[in-house]
């Protein structure tokens, strides 16, 4: 009975903390006790309102497509797919000095099946991808910069999306819709 009450309390705290974007000590403690039940073959990354994005630079379009595939793999808590897409991203990136950190991060992500490490790398990958796309011209579509206040022990984490609908890569189905759109890049 006490365990059931604790799990219910933890779930309530997580839900309300995420909705209000506030960090509390209780949430951090209880968050670690909540476990997700993974369902085989379920694609949590599916949304109804995707926008087709095209950059004027074909390499940037390809880079962003691979980035979205990595995000989708993390949303679905699929570390093998995240590895595969990270390797494809790394192969897409030129040896240009401006892409050095992005390429290195993708290569590191491609070396591990540890989803927690992949999600840590994804934060850096997002920062580096933002740098690249903010310098690029968008031919069509929109990019949504999204934020989850609960990621990384309440410090929060950003990611990019092709949909306004939230699909959280830092928690997958445990907190699938935790987050909000913080900016639209056109």
mmCIF file with all atom_site columns, C-alpha atoms in Angstrom:
data_model
loop_
_atom_site.group_PDB
_atom_site.id
_atom_site.type_symbol
_atom_site.label_atom_id
_atom_site.label_alt_id
_atom_site.label_comp_id
_atom_site.label_asym_id
_atom_site.label_entity_id
_atom_site.label_seq_id
_atom_site.pdbx_PDB_ins_code
_atom_site.Cartn_x
_atom_site.Cartn_y
_atom_site.Cartn_z
_atom_site.occupancy
_atom_site.B_iso_or_equiv
_atom_site.pdbx_formal_charge
_atom_site.auth_seq_id
_atom_site.auth_comp_id
_atom_site.auth_asym_id
_atom_site.auth_atom_id
_atom_site.pdbx_PDB_model_num
ATOM 1   C CA . UNK A 1 1   ? 0.000  0.000  0.000   1.00 0.00 ? 1   UNK A CA 1
ATOM 2   C CA . UNK A 1 2   ? 2.836  2.410  0.863   1.00 0.00 ? 2   UNK A CA 1
ATOM 3   C CA . UNK A 1 3   ? 4.634  1.582  -2.402  1.00 0.00 ? 3   UNK A CA 1
ATOM 4   C CA . UNK A 1 4   ? 1.445  2.176  -4.404  1.00 0.00 ? 4   UNK A CA 1
ATOM 5   C CA . UNK A 1 5   ? 0.908  5.531  -2.669  1.00 0.00 ? 5   UNK A CA 1
ATOM 6   C CA . UNK A 1 6   ? 4.527  6.522  -3.299  1.00 0.00 ? 6   UNK A CA 1
ATOM 7   C CA . UNK A 1 7   ? 4.278  5.695  -7.006  1.00 0.00 ? 7   UNK A CA 1
ATOM 8   C CA . UNK A 1 8   ? 0.995  7.615  -7.326  1.00 0.00 ? 8   UNK A CA 1
ATOM 9   C CA . UNK A 1 9   ? 2.486  10.581 -5.473  1.00 0.00 ? 9   UNK A CA 1
ATOM 10  C CA . UNK A 1 10  ? 5.601  10.499 -7.649  1.00 0.00 ? 10  UNK A CA 1
ATOM 11  C CA . UNK A 1 11  ? 3.532  10.402 -10.829 1.00 0.00 ? 11  UNK A CA 1
ATOM 12  C CA . UNK A 1 12  ? 1.423  13.349 -9.668  1.00 0.00 ? 12  UNK A CA 1
ATOM 13  C CA . UNK A 1 13  ? 4.482  15.377 -8.723  1.00 0.00 ? 13  UNK A CA 1
ATOM 14  C CA . UNK A 1 14  ? 6.120  14.681 -12.086 1.00 0.00 ? 14  UNK A CA 1
ATOM 15  C CA . UNK A 1 15  ? 2.983  15.635 -13.989 1.00 0.00 ? 15  UNK A CA 1
ATOM 16  C CA . UNK A 1 16  ? 2.446  18.913 -12.185 1.00 0.00 ? 16  UNK A CA 1
ATOM 17  C CA . UNK A 1 17  ? 6.144  19.808 -12.083 1.00 0.00 ? 17  UNK A CA 1
ATOM 18  C CA . UNK A 1 18  ? 6.461  19.386 -15.805 1.00 0.00 ? 18  UNK A CA 1
ATOM 19  C CA . UNK A 1 19  ? 3.322  21.367 -16.528 1.00 0.00 ? 19  UNK A CA 1
ATOM 20  C CA . UNK A 1 20  ? 4.530  24.300 -14.418 1.00 0.00 ? 20  UNK A CA 1
ATOM 21  C CA . UNK A 1 21  ? 8.198  24.058 -15.489 1.00 0.00 ? 21  UNK A CA 1
ATOM 22  C CA . UNK A 1 22  ? 9.377  24.188 -11.872 1.00 0.00 ? 22  UNK A CA 1
ATOM 23  C CA . UNK A 1 23  ? 12.131 22.163 -10.293 1.00 0.00 ? 23  UNK A CA 1
ATOM 24  C CA . UNK A 1 24  ? 11.513 20.657 -6.855  1.00 0.00 ? 24  UNK A CA 1
ATOM 25  C CA . UNK A 1 25  ? 13.646 18.423 -4.706  1.00 0.00 ? 25  UNK A CA 1
ATOM 26  C CA . UNK A 1 26  ? 10.775 15.958 -4.248  1.00 0.00 ? 26  UNK A CA 1
ATOM 27  C CA . UNK A 1 27  ? 10.389 15.563 -7.991  1.00 0.00 ? 27  UNK A CA 1
ATOM 28  C CA . UNK A 1 28  ? 14.040 14.697 -8.428  1.00 0.00 ? 28  UNK A CA 1
ATOM 29  C CA . UNK A 1 29  ? 13.917 12.079 -5.707  1.00 0.00 ? 29  UNK A CA 1
ATOM 30  C CA . UNK A 1 30  ? 10.655 10.479 -6.851  1.00 0.00 ? 30  UNK A CA 1
ATOM 31  C CA . UNK A 1 31  ? 11.372 10.717 -10.565 1.00 0.00 ? 31  UNK A CA 1
ATOM 32  C CA . UNK A 1 32  ? 14.021 8.050  -10.259 1.00 0.00 ? 32  UNK A CA 1
ATOM 33  C CA . UNK A 1 33  ? 11.538 5.588  -8.709  1.00 0.00 ? 33  UNK A CA 1
ATOM 34  C CA . UNK A 1 34  ? 9.063  5.794  -11.607 1.00 0.00 ? 34  UNK A CA 1
ATOM 35  C CA . UNK A 1 35  ? 9.731  3.211  -14.283 1.00 0.00 ? 35  UNK A CA 1
ATOM 36  C CA . UNK A 1 36  ? 8.245  3.088  -17.758 1.00 0.00 ? 36  UNK A CA 1
ATOM 37  C CA . UNK A 1 37  ? 6.771  0.023  -19.352 1.00 0.00 ? 37  UNK A CA 1
ATOM 38  C CA . UNK A 1 38  ? 8.196  -0.168 -22.875 1.00 0.00 ? 38  UNK A CA 1
ATOM 39  C CA . UNK A 1 39  ? 5.908  -1.535 -25.557 1.00 0.00 ? 39  UNK A CA 1
ATOM 40  C CA . UNK A 1 40  ? 7.549  -3.326 -28.480 1.00 0.00 ? 40  UNK A CA 1
ATOM 41  C CA . UNK A 1 41  ? 6.879  -1.760 -31.866 1.00 0.00 ? 41  UNK A CA 1
ATOM 42  C CA . UNK A 1 42  ? 5.127  1.363  -30.581 1.00 0.00 ? 42  UNK A CA 1
ATOM 43  C CA . UNK A 1 43  ? 6.253  4.558  -32.293 1.00 0.00 ? 43  UNK A CA 1
ATOM 44  C CA . UNK A 1 44  ? 5.849  7.364  -29.773 1.00 0.00 ? 44  UNK A CA 1
ATOM 45  C CA . UNK A 1 45  ? 7.365  9.878  -32.192 1.00 0.00 ? 45  UNK A CA 1
ATOM 46  C CA . UNK A 1 46  ? 4.280  9.997  -34.460 1.00 0.00 ? 46  UNK A CA 1
ATOM 47  C CA . UNK A 1 47  ? 2.515  13.367 -34.507 1.00 0.00 ? 47  UNK A CA 1
ATOM 48  C CA . UNK A 1 48  ? -0.295 14.801 -36.610 1.00 0.00 ? 48  UNK A CA 1
ATOM 49  C CA . UNK A 1 49  ? 1.174  18.180 -37.445 1.00 0.00 ? 49  UNK A CA 1
ATOM 50  C CA . UNK A 1 50  ? 4.626  17.617 -38.940 1.00 0.00 ? 50  UNK A CA 1
ATOM 51  C CA . UNK A 1 51  ? 6.066  20.279 -41.192 1.00 0.00 ? 51  UNK A CA 1
ATOM 52  C CA . UNK A 1 52  ? 8.257  19.419 -44.154 1.00 0.00 ? 52  UNK A CA 1
ATOM 53  C CA . UNK A 1 53  ? 11.452 21.426 -43.709 1.00 0.00 ? 53  UNK A CA 1
ATOM 54  C CA . UNK A 1 54  ? 13.873 22.152 -46.497 1.00 0.00 ? 54  UNK A CA 1
ATOM 55  C CA . UNK A 1 55  ? 17.019 24.197 -46.214 1.00 0.00 ? 55  UNK A CA 1
ATOM 56  C CA . UNK A 1 56  ? 18.644 25.923 -49.170 1.00 0.00 ? 56  UNK A CA 1
ATOM 57  C CA . UNK A 1 57  ? 21.846 24.015 -48.399 1.00 0.00 ? 57  UNK A CA 1
ATOM 58  C CA . UNK A 1 58  ? 21.322 20.317 -49.172 1.00 0.00 ? 58  UNK A CA 1
ATOM 59  C CA . UNK A 1 59  ? 23.885 19.186 -46.566 1.00 0.00 ? 59  UNK A CA 1
ATOM 60  C CA . UNK A 1 60  ? 22.010 21.094 -43.845 1.00 0.00 ? 60  UNK A CA 1
ATOM 61  C CA . UNK A 1 61  ? 18.731 19.480 -44.982 1.00 0.00 ? 61  UNK A CA 1
ATOM 62  C CA . UNK A 1 62  ? 20.349 16.056 -44.760 1.00 0.00 ? 62  UNK A CA 1
ATOM 63  C CA . UNK A 1 63  ? 21.920 16.846 -41.396 1.00 0.00 ? 63  UNK A CA 1
ATOM 64  C CA . UNK A 1 64  ? 18.557 17.967 -39.988 1.00 0.00 ? 64  UNK A CA 1
ATOM 65  C CA . UNK A 1 65  ? 16.805 14.865 -41.354 1.00 0.00 ? 65  UNK A CA 1
ATOM 66  C CA . UNK A 1 66  ? 19.344 12.633 -39.570 1.00 0.00 ? 66  UNK A CA 1
ATOM 67  C CA . UNK A 1 67  ? 19.004 14.736 -36.401 1.00 0.00 ? 67  UNK A CA 1
ATOM 68  C CA . UNK A 1 68  ? 15.215 14.157 -36.451 1.00 0.00 ? 68  UNK A CA 1
ATOM 69  C CA . UNK A 1 69  ? 15.777 10.413 -36.911 1.00 0.00 ? 69  UNK A CA 1
ATOM 70  C CA . UNK A 1 70  ? 18.017 10.369 -33.821 1.00 0.00 ? 70  UNK A CA 1
ATOM 71  C CA . UNK A 1 71  ? 15.413 12.339 -31.877 1.00 0.00 ? 71  UNK A CA 1
ATOM 72  C CA . UNK A 1 72  ? 12.754 9.829  -32.958 1.00 0.00 ? 72  UNK A CA 1
ATOM 73  C CA . UNK A 1 73  ? 14.882 6.894  -31.848 1.00 0.00 ? 73  UNK A CA 1
ATOM 74  C CA . UNK A 1 74  ? 15.370 8.502  -28.428 1.00 0.00 ? 74  UNK A CA 1
ATOM 75  C CA . UNK A 1 75  ? 11.641 9.270  -28.122 1.00 0.00 ? 75  UNK A CA 1
ATOM 76  C CA . UNK A 1 76  ? 11.042 5.577  -28.814 1.00 0.00 ? 76  UNK A CA 1
ATOM 77  C CA . UNK A 1 77  ? 13.816 4.606  -26.370 1.00 0.00 ? 77  UNK A CA 1
ATOM 78  C CA . UNK A 1 78  ? 15.571 2.666  -29.120 1.00 0.00 ? 78  UNK A CA 1
ATOM 79  C CA . UNK A 1 79  ? 19.346 2.958  -28.575 1.00 0.00 ? 79  UNK A CA 1
ATOM 80  C CA . UNK A 1 80  ? 20.250 0.769  -31.573 1.00 0.00 ? 80  UNK A CA 1
ATOM 81  C CA . UNK A 1 81  ? 18.345 3.039  -33.963 1.00 0.00 ? 81  UNK A CA 1
ATOM 82  C CA . UNK A 1 82  ? 19.903 6.083  -32.279 1.00 0.00 ? 82  UNK A CA 1
ATOM 83  C CA . UNK A 1 83  ? 23.350 4.557  -32.932 1.00 0.00 ? 83  UNK A CA 1
ATOM 84  C CA . UNK A 1 84  ? 22.529 3.859  -36.578 1.00 0.00 ? 84  UNK A CA 1
ATOM 85  C CA . UNK A 1 85  ? 21.192 7.353  -37.220 1.00 0.00 ? 85  UNK A CA 1
ATOM 86  C CA . UNK A 1 86  ? 24.084 8.983  -35.352 1.00 0.00 ? 86  UNK A CA 1
ATOM 87  C CA . UNK A 1 87  ? 26.530 7.117  -37.591 1.00 0.00 ? 87  UNK A CA 1
ATOM 88  C CA . UNK A 1 88  ? 24.586 8.243  -40.681 1.00 0.00 ? 88  UNK A CA 1
ATOM 89  C CA . UNK A 1 89  ? 24.671 11.827 -39.373 1.00 0.00 ? 89  UNK A CA 1
ATOM 90  C CA . UNK A 1 90  ? 28.415 11.635 -38.801 1.00 0.00 ? 90  UNK A CA 1
ATOM 91  C CA . UNK A 1 91  ? 28.910 10.370 -42.354 1.00 0.00 ? 91  UNK A CA 1
ATOM 92  C CA . UNK A 1 92  ? 26.845 13.284 -43.702 1.00 0.00 ? 92  UNK A CA 1
ATOM 93  C CA . UNK A 1 93  ? 28.906 15.970 -41.980 1.00 0.00 ? 93  UNK A CA 1
ATOM 94  C CA . UNK A 1 94  ? 31.843 17.414 -43.868 1.00 0.00 ? 94  UNK A CA 1
ATOM 95  C CA . UNK A 1 95  ? 35.282 17.773 -42.309 1.00 0.00 ? 95  UNK A CA 1
ATOM 96  C CA . UNK A 1 96  ? 34.742 21.560 -42.169 1.00 0.00 ? 96  UNK A CA 1
ATOM 97  C CA . UNK A 1 97  ? 36.044 23.128 -38.936 1.00 0.00 ? 97  UNK A CA 1
ATOM 98  C CA . UNK A 1 98  ? 32.573 24.638 -38.296 1.00 0.00 ? 98  UNK A CA 1
ATOM 99  C CA . UNK A 1 99  ? 31.104 21.139 -37.938 1.00 0.00 ? 99  UNK A CA 1
ATOM 100 C CA . UNK A 1 100 ? 33.916 19.577 -35.883 1.00 0.00 ? 100 UNK A CA 1
ATOM 101 C CA . UNK A 1 101 ? 31.989 19.394 -32.560 1.00 0.00 ? 101 UNK A CA 1
ATOM 102 C CA . UNK A 1 102 ? 28.786 18.224 -34.239 1.00 0.00 ? 102 UNK A CA 1
ATOM 103 C CA . UNK A 1 103 ? 30.636 15.412 -36.021 1.00 0.00 ? 103 UNK A CA 1
ATOM 104 C CA . UNK A 1 104 ? 32.522 14.388 -32.866 1.00 0.00 ? 104 UNK A CA 1
ATOM 105 C CA . UNK A 1 105 ? 29.300 14.243 -30.845 1.00 0.00 ? 105 UNK A CA 1
ATOM 106 C CA . UNK A 1 106 ? 27.533 12.169 -33.501 1.00 0.00 ? 106 UNK A CA 1
ATOM 107 C CA . UNK A 1 107 ? 30.507 9.790  -33.577 1.00 0.00 ? 107 UNK A CA 1
ATOM 108 C CA . UNK A 1 108 ? 30.428 9.369  -29.783 1.00 0.00 ? 108 UNK A CA 1
ATOM 109 C CA . UNK A 1 109 ? 26.690 8.738  -29.858 1.00 0.00 ? 109 UNK A CA 1
ATOM 110 C CA . UNK A 1 110 ? 27.227 6.074  -32.534 1.00 0.00 ? 110 UNK A CA 1
ATOM 111 C CA . UNK A 1 111 ? 29.594 4.173  -30.228 1.00 0.00 ? 111 UNK A CA 1
ATOM 112 C CA . UNK A 1 112 ? 27.198 3.409  -27.376 1.00 0.00 ? 112 UNK A CA 1
ATOM 113 C CA . UNK A 1 113 ? 23.926 1.583  -26.798 1.00 0.00 ? 113 UNK A CA 1
ATOM 114 C CA . UNK A 1 114 ? 23.567 3.196  -23.366 1.00 0.00 ? 114 UNK A CA 1
ATOM 115 C CA . UNK A 1 115 ? 20.443 5.322  -23.855 1.00 0.00 ? 115 UNK A CA 1
ATOM 116 C CA . UNK A 1 116 ? 21.288 7.580  -20.903 1.00 0.00 ? 116 UNK A CA 1
ATOM 117 C CA . UNK A 1 117 ? 24.642 8.445  -22.490 1.00 0.00 ? 117 UNK A CA 1
ATOM 118 C CA . UNK A 1 118 ? 22.982 8.908  -25.880 1.00 0.00 ? 118 UNK A CA 1
ATOM 119 C CA . UNK A 1 119 ? 20.529 11.350 -24.332 1.00 0.00 ? 119 UNK A CA 1
ATOM 120 C CA . UNK A 1 120 ? 23.428 13.258 -22.755 1.00 0.00 ? 120 UNK A CA 1
ATOM 121 C CA . UNK A 1 121 ? 25.153 13.424 -26.148 1.00 0.00 ? 121 UNK A CA 1
ATOM 122 C CA . UNK A 1 122 ? 21.871 14.457 -27.745 1.00 0.00 ? 122 UNK A CA 1
ATOM 123 C CA . UNK A 1 123 ? 21.852 17.641 -25.686 1.00 0.00 ? 123 UNK A CA 1
ATOM 124 C CA . UNK A 1 124 ? 25.224 18.644 -27.161 1.00 0.00 ? 124 UNK A CA 1
ATOM 125 C CA . UNK A 1 125 ? 24.103 17.444 -30.589 1.00 0.00 ? 125 UNK A CA 1
ATOM 126 C CA . UNK A 1 126 ? 21.097 19.760 -30.294 1.00 0.00 ? 126 UNK A CA 1
ATOM 127 C CA . UNK A 1 127 ? 23.256 22.746 -29.331 1.00 0.00 ? 127 UNK A CA 1
ATOM 128 C CA . UNK A 1 128 ? 25.538 22.138 -32.298 1.00 0.00 ? 128 UNK A CA 1
ATOM 129 C CA . UNK A 1 129 ? 22.640 21.569 -34.697 1.00 0.00 ? 129 UNK A CA 1
ATOM 130 C CA . UNK A 1 130 ? 21.068 24.848 -33.563 1.00 0.00 ? 130 UNK A CA 1
ATOM 131 C CA . UNK A 1 131 ? 24.326 26.617 -34.432 1.00 0.00 ? 131 UNK A CA 1
ATOM 132 C CA . UNK A 1 132 ? 24.293 25.118 -37.921 1.00 0.00 ? 132 UNK A CA 1
ATOM 133 C CA . UNK A 1 133 ? 20.648 25.734 -38.770 1.00 0.00 ? 133 UNK A CA 1
ATOM 134 C CA . UNK A 1 134 ? 20.645 29.258 -37.345 1.00 0.00 ? 134 UNK A CA 1
ATOM 135 C CA . UNK A 1 135 ? 23.260 30.110 -39.994 1.00 0.00 ? 135 UNK A CA 1
ATOM 136 C CA . UNK A 1 136 ? 21.335 28.360 -42.792 1.00 0.00 ? 136 UNK A CA 1
ATOM 137 C CA . UNK A 1 137 ? 18.485 29.679 -44.904 1.00 0.00 ? 137 UNK A CA 1
ATOM 138 C CA . UNK A 1 138 ? 15.220 27.770 -44.687 1.00 0.00 ? 138 UNK A CA 1
ATOM 139 C CA . UNK A 1 139 ? 13.579 27.322 -48.098 1.00 0.00 ? 139 UNK A CA 1
ATOM 140 C CA . UNK A 1 140 ? 10.310 25.982 -46.651 1.00 0.00 ? 140 UNK A CA 1
ATOM 141 C CA . UNK A 1 141 ? 8.834  24.782 -43.373 1.00 0.00 ? 141 UNK A CA 1
ATOM 142 C CA . UNK A 1 142 ? 9.534  25.562 -39.731 1.00 0.00 ? 142 UNK A CA 1
ATOM 143 C CA . UNK A 1 143 ? 11.763 24.197 -37.008 1.00 0.00 ? 143 UNK A CA 1
ATOM 144 C CA . UNK A 1 144 ? 10.454 24.167 -33.450 1.00 0.00 ? 144 UNK A CA 1
ATOM 145 C CA . UNK A 1 145 ? 12.865 24.602 -30.564 1.00 0.00 ? 145 UNK A CA 1
ATOM 146 C CA . UNK A 1 146 ? 11.377 22.722 -27.617 1.00 0.00 ? 146 UNK A CA 1
ATOM 147 C CA . UNK A 1 147 ? 12.288 22.478 -23.951 1.00 0.00 ? 147 UNK A CA 1
ATOM 148 C CA . UNK A 1 148 ? 11.721 20.042 -21.094 1.00 0.00 ? 148 UNK A CA 1
ATOM 149 C CA . UNK A 1 149 ? 12.320 21.564 -17.651 1.00 0.00 ? 149 UNK A CA 1
ATOM 150 C CA . UNK A 1 150 ? 12.696 18.129 -16.031 1.00 0.00 ? 150 UNK A CA 1
ATOM 151 C CA . UNK A 1 151 ? 15.608 16.879 -18.141 1.00 0.00 ? 151 UNK A CA 1
ATOM 152 C CA . UNK A 1 152 ? 19.053 16.558 -16.603 1.00 0.00 ? 152 UNK A CA 1
ATOM 153 C CA . UNK A 1 153 ? 18.013 16.611 -12.952 1.00 0.00 ? 153 UNK A CA 1
ATOM 154 C CA . UNK A 1 154 ? 15.775 19.650 -13.363 1.00 0.00 ? 154 UNK A CA 1
ATOM 155 C CA . UNK A 1 155 ? 18.282 21.762 -15.305 1.00 0.00 ? 155 UNK A CA 1
ATOM 156 C CA . UNK A 1 156 ? 16.228 21.297 -18.461 1.00 0.00 ? 156 UNK A CA 1
ATOM 157 C CA . UNK A 1 157 ? 17.071 20.309 -21.990 1.00 0.00 ? 157 UNK A CA 1
ATOM 158 C CA . UNK A 1 158 ? 16.295 21.597 -25.476 1.00 0.00 ? 158 UNK A CA 1
ATOM 159 C CA . UNK A 1 159 ? 15.682 19.736 -28.718 1.00 0.00 ? 159 UNK A CA 1
ATOM 160 C CA . UNK A 1 160 ? 14.505 20.559 -32.234 1.00 0.00 ? 160 UNK A CA 1
ATOM 161 C CA . UNK A 1 161 ? 11.370 19.218 -33.875 1.00 0.00 ? 161 UNK A CA 1
ATOM 162 C CA . UNK A 1 162 ? 9.412  19.285 -37.097 1.00 0.00 ? 162 UNK A CA 1
ATOM 163 C CA . UNK A 1 163 ? 6.163  19.415 -35.120 1.00 0.00 ? 163 UNK A CA 1
ATOM 164 C CA . UNK A 1 164 ? 4.665  21.726 -32.498 1.00 0.00 ? 164 UNK A CA 1
ATOM 165 C CA . UNK A 1 165 ? 3.425  18.598 -30.716 1.00 0.00 ? 165 UNK A CA 1
ATOM 166 C CA . UNK A 1 166 ? 5.823  17.586 -27.943 1.00 0.00 ? 166 UNK A CA 1
ATOM 167 C CA . UNK A 1 167 ? 7.622  14.243 -28.143 1.00 0.00 ? 167 UNK A CA 1
ATOM 168 C CA . UNK A 1 168 ? 10.296 14.277 -25.454 1.00 0.00 ? 168 UNK A CA 1
ATOM 169 C CA . UNK A 1 169 ? 13.572 12.560 -26.458 1.00 0.00 ? 169 UNK A CA 1
ATOM 170 C CA . UNK A 1 170 ? 14.994 12.813 -22.928 1.00 0.00 ? 170 UNK A CA 1
ATOM 171 C CA . UNK A 1 171 ? 12.323 10.628 -21.326 1.00 0.00 ? 171 UNK A CA 1
ATOM 172 C CA . UNK A 1 172 ? 10.585 8.745  -24.136 1.00 0.00 ? 172 UNK A CA 1
ATOM 173 C CA . UNK A 1 173 ? 7.213  7.341  -23.118 1.00 0.00 ? 173 UNK A CA 1
ATOM 174 C CA . UNK A 1 174 ? 7.863  7.992  -19.410 1.00 0.00 ? 174 UNK A CA 1
ATOM 175 C CA . UNK A 1 175 ? 7.192  11.707 -19.951 1.00 0.00 ? 175 UNK A CA 1
ATOM 176 C CA . UNK A 1 176 ? 6.327  11.762 -23.644 1.00 0.00 ? 176 UNK A CA 1
ATOM 177 C CA . UNK A 1 177 ? 4.570  15.128 -23.703 1.00 0.00 ? 177 UNK A CA 1
ATOM 178 C CA . UNK A 1 178 ? 6.615  16.957 -21.094 1.00 0.00 ? 178 UNK A CA 1
ATOM 179 C CA . UNK A 1 179 ? 7.854  20.193 -22.585 1.00 0.00 ? 179 UNK A CA 1
ATOM 180 C CA . UNK A 1 180 ? 6.842  23.199 -24.612 1.00 0.00 ? 180 UNK A CA 1
ATOM 181 C CA . UNK A 1 181 ? 7.755  25.073 -27.774 1.00 0.00 ? 181 UNK A CA 1
ATOM 182 C CA . UNK A 1 182 ? 10.145 27.888 -26.864 1.00 0.00 ? 182 UNK A CA 1
ATOM 183 C CA . UNK A 1 183 ? 10.841 29.250 -30.363 1.00 0.00 ? 183 UNK A CA 1
ATOM 184 C CA . UNK A 1 184 ? 9.960  28.788 -34.007 1.00 0.00 ? 184 UNK A CA 1
ATOM 185 C CA . UNK A 1 185 ? 12.751 29.072 -36.552 1.00 0.00 ? 185 UNK A CA 1
ATOM 186 C CA . UNK A 1 186 ? 11.573 30.031 -40.035 1.00 0.00 ? 186 UNK A CA 1
#
